[in-house]
Tab-separated table of C-alpha atoms in Angstrom:
chain	number	residue	atom	x	y	z
A	1	MET	CA	83.515	76.334	103.789
A	2	THR	CA	86.355	78.660	102.835
A	3	ALA	CA	89.699	77.963	104.520
A	4	PRO	CA	91.548	80.918	106.046
A	5	VAL	CA	94.699	82.223	104.365
A	6	ARG	CA	97.857	82.070	106.468
A	7	ALA	CA	98.621	85.793	106.802
A	8	SER	CA	101.895	85.444	108.707
A	9	ASP	CA	104.277	82.825	110.051
A	10	THR	CA	104.478	84.774	113.319
A	11	PRO	CA	101.986	86.532	115.606
A	12	PHE	CA	101.293	90.272	115.614
A	13	ALA	CA	102.185	92.202	118.785
A	14	VAL	CA	99.610	94.904	119.449
A	15	ASP	CA	99.337	97.371	122.328
A	16	VAL	CA	95.636	97.255	123.191
A	17	GLN	CA	93.758	99.787	125.293
A	18	GLN	CA	91.445	98.816	128.137
A	19	GLY	CA	87.780	99.086	127.167
A	20	LYS	CA	88.425	99.108	123.419
A	21	ASP	CA	87.171	96.446	120.986
A	22	TYR	CA	89.337	95.038	118.203
A	23	TRP	CA	88.123	92.969	115.251
A	24	TRP	CA	90.653	90.259	114.393
A	25	CYS	CA	90.818	89.105	110.780
A	26	ALA	CA	89.956	85.401	110.808
A	27	CYS	CA	90.069	84.907	107.030
A	28	GLY	CA	93.668	86.074	106.526
A	29	ARG	CA	92.776	88.240	103.522
A	30	SER	CA	92.854	91.662	105.204
A	31	ALA	CA	95.483	94.164	104.055
A	32	ASN	CA	95.319	95.580	107.603
A	33	GLN	CA	96.592	92.510	109.517
A	34	PRO	CA	95.847	91.444	112.131
A	35	PHE	CA	92.620	93.402	111.907
A	36	CYS	CA	89.611	93.087	109.642
A	37	ASP	CA	89.212	95.347	106.608
A	38	GLY	CA	86.079	93.665	105.217
A	39	SER	CA	87.924	91.317	102.853
A	40	HIS	CA	86.125	88.342	104.428
A	41	LYS	CA	82.932	89.270	102.605
A	42	VAL	CA	83.928	86.981	99.706
A	43	THR	CA	84.203	84.081	102.194
A	44	ASP	CA	81.992	82.469	104.808
A	45	ILE	CA	84.481	83.439	107.548
A	46	THR	CA	83.716	86.295	109.923
A	47	PRO	CA	86.060	88.386	112.089
A	48	ILE	CA	86.374	87.734	115.818
A	49	LYS	CA	85.866	90.476	118.380
A	50	TYR	CA	88.530	90.972	121.056
A	51	SER	CA	87.581	93.224	123.977
A	52	ALA	CA	90.579	94.482	125.935
A	53	THR	CA	90.042	94.162	129.682
A	54	GLU	CA	93.312	95.954	130.412
A	55	SER	CA	95.893	98.013	128.554
A	56	LYS	CA	98.790	95.741	127.590
A	57	THR	CA	100.570	94.075	124.689
A	58	VAL	CA	98.797	91.030	123.262
A	59	TRP	CA	99.867	88.696	120.472
A	60	PHE	CA	97.221	88.229	117.784
A	61	CYS	CA	97.441	85.026	115.745
A	62	GLY	CA	98.943	85.476	112.276
A	63	CYS	CA	98.690	81.888	111.002
A	64	LYS	CA	94.900	81.851	111.576
A	65	ALA	CA	95.114	78.328	113.076
A	66	SER	CA	95.357	79.117	116.819
A	67	GLY	CA	93.226	77.121	119.193
A	68	ASN	CA	92.931	80.327	121.253
A	69	LYS	CA	91.626	82.683	118.547
A	70	PRO	CA	92.143	85.556	118.199
A	71	LEU	CA	95.298	85.259	120.298
A	72	CYS	CA	98.387	83.233	119.427
A	73	ASP	CA	98.875	79.847	121.106
A	74	GLY	CA	102.068	78.866	119.278
A	75	THR	CA	100.326	76.842	116.566
A	76	HIS	CA	102.336	78.719	113.909
A	77	LYS	CA	105.386	76.775	115.072
A	78	LYS	CA	103.832	73.449	114.079
A	79	ALA	CA	101.294	74.359	111.384
A	80	PRO	CA	102.891	73.939	107.941
A	81	ALA	CA	103.079	76.982	105.714
A	82	PRO	CA	100.950	76.620	102.561
């Protein structure tokens, strides 16, 4: 199994719109963080769909190690940088 790349040491704040779907990059290779750009195709990791139930700001995980994927749970504060 391919390990995800740590894309950021902090989460990404994104204003999401109710009813819209977002595809979070789980592999960390996307040039369009925190969203998927298809770079995962060289891995066995797939993006994770986030469906916004309301319009608000959410924090997408940047370290790719959250226990609440695709959203940040603070793991970046304790997960060591590679």
